[in-house]
PDB file of C-alpha atoms in Angstrom:
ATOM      1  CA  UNK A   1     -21.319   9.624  14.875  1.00 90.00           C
ATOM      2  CA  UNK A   2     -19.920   7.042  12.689  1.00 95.00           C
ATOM      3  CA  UNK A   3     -18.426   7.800   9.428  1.00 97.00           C
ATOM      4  CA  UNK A   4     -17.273   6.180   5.973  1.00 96.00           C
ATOM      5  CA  UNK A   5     -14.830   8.170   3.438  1.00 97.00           C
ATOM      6  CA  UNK A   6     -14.073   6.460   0.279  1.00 97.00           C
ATOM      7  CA  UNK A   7     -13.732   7.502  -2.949  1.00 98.00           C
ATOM      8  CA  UNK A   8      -9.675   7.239  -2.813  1.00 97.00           C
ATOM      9  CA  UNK A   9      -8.074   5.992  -5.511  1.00 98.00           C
ATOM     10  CA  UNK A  10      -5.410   5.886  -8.146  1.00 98.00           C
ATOM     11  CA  UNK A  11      -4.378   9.157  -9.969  1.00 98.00           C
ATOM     12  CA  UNK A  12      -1.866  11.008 -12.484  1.00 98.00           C
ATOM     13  CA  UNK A  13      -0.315  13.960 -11.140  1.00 98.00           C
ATOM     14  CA  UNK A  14      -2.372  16.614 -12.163  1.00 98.00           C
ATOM     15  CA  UNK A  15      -5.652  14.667 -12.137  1.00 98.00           C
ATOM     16  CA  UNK A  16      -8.508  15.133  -9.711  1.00 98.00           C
ATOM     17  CA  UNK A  17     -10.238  12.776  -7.213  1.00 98.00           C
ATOM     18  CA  UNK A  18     -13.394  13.418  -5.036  1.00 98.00           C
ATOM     19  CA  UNK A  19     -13.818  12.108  -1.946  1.00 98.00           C
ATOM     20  CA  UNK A  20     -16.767  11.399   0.532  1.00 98.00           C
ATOM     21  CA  UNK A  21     -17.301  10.602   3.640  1.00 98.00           C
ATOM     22  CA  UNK A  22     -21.260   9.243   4.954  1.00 98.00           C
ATOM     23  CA  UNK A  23     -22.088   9.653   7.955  1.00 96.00           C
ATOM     24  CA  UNK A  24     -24.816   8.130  10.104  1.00 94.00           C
ATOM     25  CA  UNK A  25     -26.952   9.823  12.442  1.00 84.00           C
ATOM     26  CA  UNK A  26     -29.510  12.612  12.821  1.00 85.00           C
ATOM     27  CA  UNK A  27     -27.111  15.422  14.639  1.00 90.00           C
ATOM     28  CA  UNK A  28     -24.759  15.708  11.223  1.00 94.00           C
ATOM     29  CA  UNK A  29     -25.490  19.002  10.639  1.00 93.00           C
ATOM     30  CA  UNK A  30     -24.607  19.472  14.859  1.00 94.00           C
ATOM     31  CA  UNK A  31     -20.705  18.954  14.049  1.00 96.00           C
ATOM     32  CA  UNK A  32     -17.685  20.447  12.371  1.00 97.00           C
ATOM     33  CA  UNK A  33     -16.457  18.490  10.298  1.00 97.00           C
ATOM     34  CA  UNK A  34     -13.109  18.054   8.762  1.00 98.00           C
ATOM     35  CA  UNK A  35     -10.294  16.241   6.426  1.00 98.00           C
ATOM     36  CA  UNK A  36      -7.242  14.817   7.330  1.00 98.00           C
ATOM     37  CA  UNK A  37      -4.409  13.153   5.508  1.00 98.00           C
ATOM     38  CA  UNK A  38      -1.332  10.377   6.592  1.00 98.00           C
ATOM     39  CA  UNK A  39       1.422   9.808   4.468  1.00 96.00           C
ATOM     40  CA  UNK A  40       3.853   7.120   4.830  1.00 91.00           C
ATOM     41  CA  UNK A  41       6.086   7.516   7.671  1.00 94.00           C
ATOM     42  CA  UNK A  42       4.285  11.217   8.372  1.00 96.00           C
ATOM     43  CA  UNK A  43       2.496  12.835  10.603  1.00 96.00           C
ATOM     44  CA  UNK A  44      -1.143  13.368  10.642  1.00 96.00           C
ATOM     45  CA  UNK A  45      -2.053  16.532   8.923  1.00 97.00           C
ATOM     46  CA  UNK A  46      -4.547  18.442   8.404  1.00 98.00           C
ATOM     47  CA  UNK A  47      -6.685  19.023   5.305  1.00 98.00           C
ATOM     48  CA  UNK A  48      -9.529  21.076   5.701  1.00 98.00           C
ATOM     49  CA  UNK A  49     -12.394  21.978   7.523  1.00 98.00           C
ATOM     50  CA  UNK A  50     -16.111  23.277   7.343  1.00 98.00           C
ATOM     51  CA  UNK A  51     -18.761  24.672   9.828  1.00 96.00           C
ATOM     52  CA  UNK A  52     -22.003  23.340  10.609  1.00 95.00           C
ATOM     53  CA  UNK A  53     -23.929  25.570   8.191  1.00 94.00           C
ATOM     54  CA  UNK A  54     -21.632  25.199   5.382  1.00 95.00           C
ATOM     55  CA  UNK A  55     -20.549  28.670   5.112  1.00 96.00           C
ATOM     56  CA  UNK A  56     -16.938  28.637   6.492  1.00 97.00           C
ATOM     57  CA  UNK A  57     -14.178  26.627   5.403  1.00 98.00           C
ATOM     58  CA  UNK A  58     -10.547  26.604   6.138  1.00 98.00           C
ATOM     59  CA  UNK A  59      -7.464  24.783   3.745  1.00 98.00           C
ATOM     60  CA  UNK A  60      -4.103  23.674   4.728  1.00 98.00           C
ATOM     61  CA  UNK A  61      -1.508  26.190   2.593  1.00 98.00           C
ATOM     62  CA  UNK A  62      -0.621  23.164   0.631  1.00 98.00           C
ATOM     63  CA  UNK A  63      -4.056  22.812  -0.635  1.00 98.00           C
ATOM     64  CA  UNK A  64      -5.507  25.792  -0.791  1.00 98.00           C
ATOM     65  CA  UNK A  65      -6.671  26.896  -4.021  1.00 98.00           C
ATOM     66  CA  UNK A  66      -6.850  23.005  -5.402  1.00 98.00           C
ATOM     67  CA  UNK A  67      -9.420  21.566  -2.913  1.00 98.00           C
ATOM     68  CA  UNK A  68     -12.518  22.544  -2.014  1.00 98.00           C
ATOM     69  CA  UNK A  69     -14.620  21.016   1.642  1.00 98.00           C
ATOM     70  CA  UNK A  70     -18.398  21.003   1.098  1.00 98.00           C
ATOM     71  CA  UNK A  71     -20.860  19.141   3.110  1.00 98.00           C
ATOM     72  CA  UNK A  72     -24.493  18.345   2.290  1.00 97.00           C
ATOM     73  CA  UNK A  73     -26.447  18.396   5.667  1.00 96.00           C
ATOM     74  CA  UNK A  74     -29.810  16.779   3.999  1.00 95.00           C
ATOM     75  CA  UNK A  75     -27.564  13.827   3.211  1.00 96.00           C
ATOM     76  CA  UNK A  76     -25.489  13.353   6.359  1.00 97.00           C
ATOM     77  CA  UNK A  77     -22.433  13.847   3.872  1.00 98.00           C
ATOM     78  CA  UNK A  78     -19.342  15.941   3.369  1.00 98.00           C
ATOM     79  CA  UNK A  79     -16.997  15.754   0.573  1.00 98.00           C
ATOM     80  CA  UNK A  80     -13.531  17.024  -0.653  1.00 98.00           C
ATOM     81  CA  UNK A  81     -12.779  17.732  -4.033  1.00 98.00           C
ATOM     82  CA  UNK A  82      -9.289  17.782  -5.037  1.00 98.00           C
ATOM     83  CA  UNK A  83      -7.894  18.718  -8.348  1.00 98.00           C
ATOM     84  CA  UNK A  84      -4.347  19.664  -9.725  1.00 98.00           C
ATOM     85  CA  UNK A  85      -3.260  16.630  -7.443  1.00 98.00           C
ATOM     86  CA  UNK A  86       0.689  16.721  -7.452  1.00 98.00           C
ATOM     87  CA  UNK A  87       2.513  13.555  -5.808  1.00 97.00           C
ATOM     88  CA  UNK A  88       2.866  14.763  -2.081  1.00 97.00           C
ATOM     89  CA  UNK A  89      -0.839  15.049  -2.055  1.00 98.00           C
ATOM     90  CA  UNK A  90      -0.441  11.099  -1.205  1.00 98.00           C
ATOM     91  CA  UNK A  91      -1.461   9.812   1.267  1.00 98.00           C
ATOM     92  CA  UNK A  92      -4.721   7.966   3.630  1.00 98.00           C
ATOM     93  CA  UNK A  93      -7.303  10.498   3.353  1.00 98.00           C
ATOM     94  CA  UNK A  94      -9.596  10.530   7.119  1.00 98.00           C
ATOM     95  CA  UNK A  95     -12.746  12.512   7.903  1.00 98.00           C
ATOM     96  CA  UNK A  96     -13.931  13.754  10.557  1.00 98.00           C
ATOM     97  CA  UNK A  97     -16.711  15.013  13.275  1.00 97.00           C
ATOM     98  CA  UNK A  98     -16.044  17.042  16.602  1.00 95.00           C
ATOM     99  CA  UNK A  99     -17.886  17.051  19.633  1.00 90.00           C
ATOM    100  CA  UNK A 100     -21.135  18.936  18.426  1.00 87.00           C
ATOM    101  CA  UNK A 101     -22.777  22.535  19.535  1.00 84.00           C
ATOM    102  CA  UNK A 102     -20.522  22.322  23.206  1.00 82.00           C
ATOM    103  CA  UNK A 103     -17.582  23.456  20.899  1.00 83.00           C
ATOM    104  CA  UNK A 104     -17.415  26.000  18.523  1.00 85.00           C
ATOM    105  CA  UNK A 105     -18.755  26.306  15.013  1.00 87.00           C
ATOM    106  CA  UNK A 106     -16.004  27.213  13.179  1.00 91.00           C
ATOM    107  CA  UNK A 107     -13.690  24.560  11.698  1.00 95.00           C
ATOM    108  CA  UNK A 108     -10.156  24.354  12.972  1.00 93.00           C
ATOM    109  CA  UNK A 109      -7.366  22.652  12.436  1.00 96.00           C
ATOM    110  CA  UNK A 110      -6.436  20.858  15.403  1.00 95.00           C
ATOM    111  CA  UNK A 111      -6.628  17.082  15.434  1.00 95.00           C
ATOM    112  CA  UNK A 112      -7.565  17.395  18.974  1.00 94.00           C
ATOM    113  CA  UNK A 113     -10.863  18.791  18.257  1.00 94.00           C
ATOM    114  CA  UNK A 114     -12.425  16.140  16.524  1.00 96.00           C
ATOM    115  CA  UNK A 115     -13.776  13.439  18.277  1.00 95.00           C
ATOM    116  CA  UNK A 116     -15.045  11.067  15.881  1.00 96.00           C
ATOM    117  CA  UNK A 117     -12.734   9.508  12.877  1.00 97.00           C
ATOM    118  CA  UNK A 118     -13.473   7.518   9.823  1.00 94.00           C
ATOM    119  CA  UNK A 119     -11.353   4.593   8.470  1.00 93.00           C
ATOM    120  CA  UNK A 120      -9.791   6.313   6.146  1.00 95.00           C
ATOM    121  CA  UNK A 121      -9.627   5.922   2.096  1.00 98.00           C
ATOM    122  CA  UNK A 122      -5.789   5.758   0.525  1.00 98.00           C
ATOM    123  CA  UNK A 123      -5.217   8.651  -2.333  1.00 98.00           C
ATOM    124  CA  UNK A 124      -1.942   7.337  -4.344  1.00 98.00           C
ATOM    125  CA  UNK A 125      -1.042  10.142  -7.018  1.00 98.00           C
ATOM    126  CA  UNK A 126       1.519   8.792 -10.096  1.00 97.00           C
ATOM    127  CA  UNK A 127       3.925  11.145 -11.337  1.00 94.00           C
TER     128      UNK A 127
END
């Protein structure tokens, strides 16, 4: 699986963003998918997550409430909105695929599980 996020940007604190991430490939709708972030001089965290199917997600605290995951099996894409963007919500933004059915379909959390990474798209929010 090979995948593309963009949709990063410049923002005011308080603004929203949307990102996606493509991915090529007909076993898409095979993997969990998730988000992942990288500030400066941080740790990789993570973002969120989403099954298969769509129908379970799972936030970060720091997010929860102000993104939302959602993926669009027919188009091999999944996509994060974020709104009410404060400052420390900058960072590179990565997505990302795990191994497939041989794991399990919920999303999780753990960078570990995901085999397959994007490049990355940079999220810079202005105070």
């Amino acid at each position: 699986v090979q995948l593309q996020a963009s949709g990063g940007g410049l923002v005011q604190a308080g603004g929203s963003l949307k990102l996606s991430c493509a991915a090529s490939g007909r076993t898409f709708s095979l993997h969990v998918m998730g988000w992942f972030r990288q500030a400066p001089g941080k740790e990789r965290e993570f973002v969120a997550g989403i099954s298969r199917g769509g129908g379970k997600t799972l936030y970060a605290d720091s997010v929860k409430g102000r993104f939302t995951v959602s993926r669009d099996n027919a188009k091999n894409t999944v996509s994060l909105q974020m709104n009410s963007l404060k400052t420390e919500d900058t960072a590179v933004y990565y997505c990302a695929a795990d191994r497939g059915p041989i794991q399990s379909s919920m999303p999780d959390s753990d960078p570990a599980r995901y085999d397959y990474w994007g490049q990355g798209t940079l999220v810079t929010v202005s105070s």
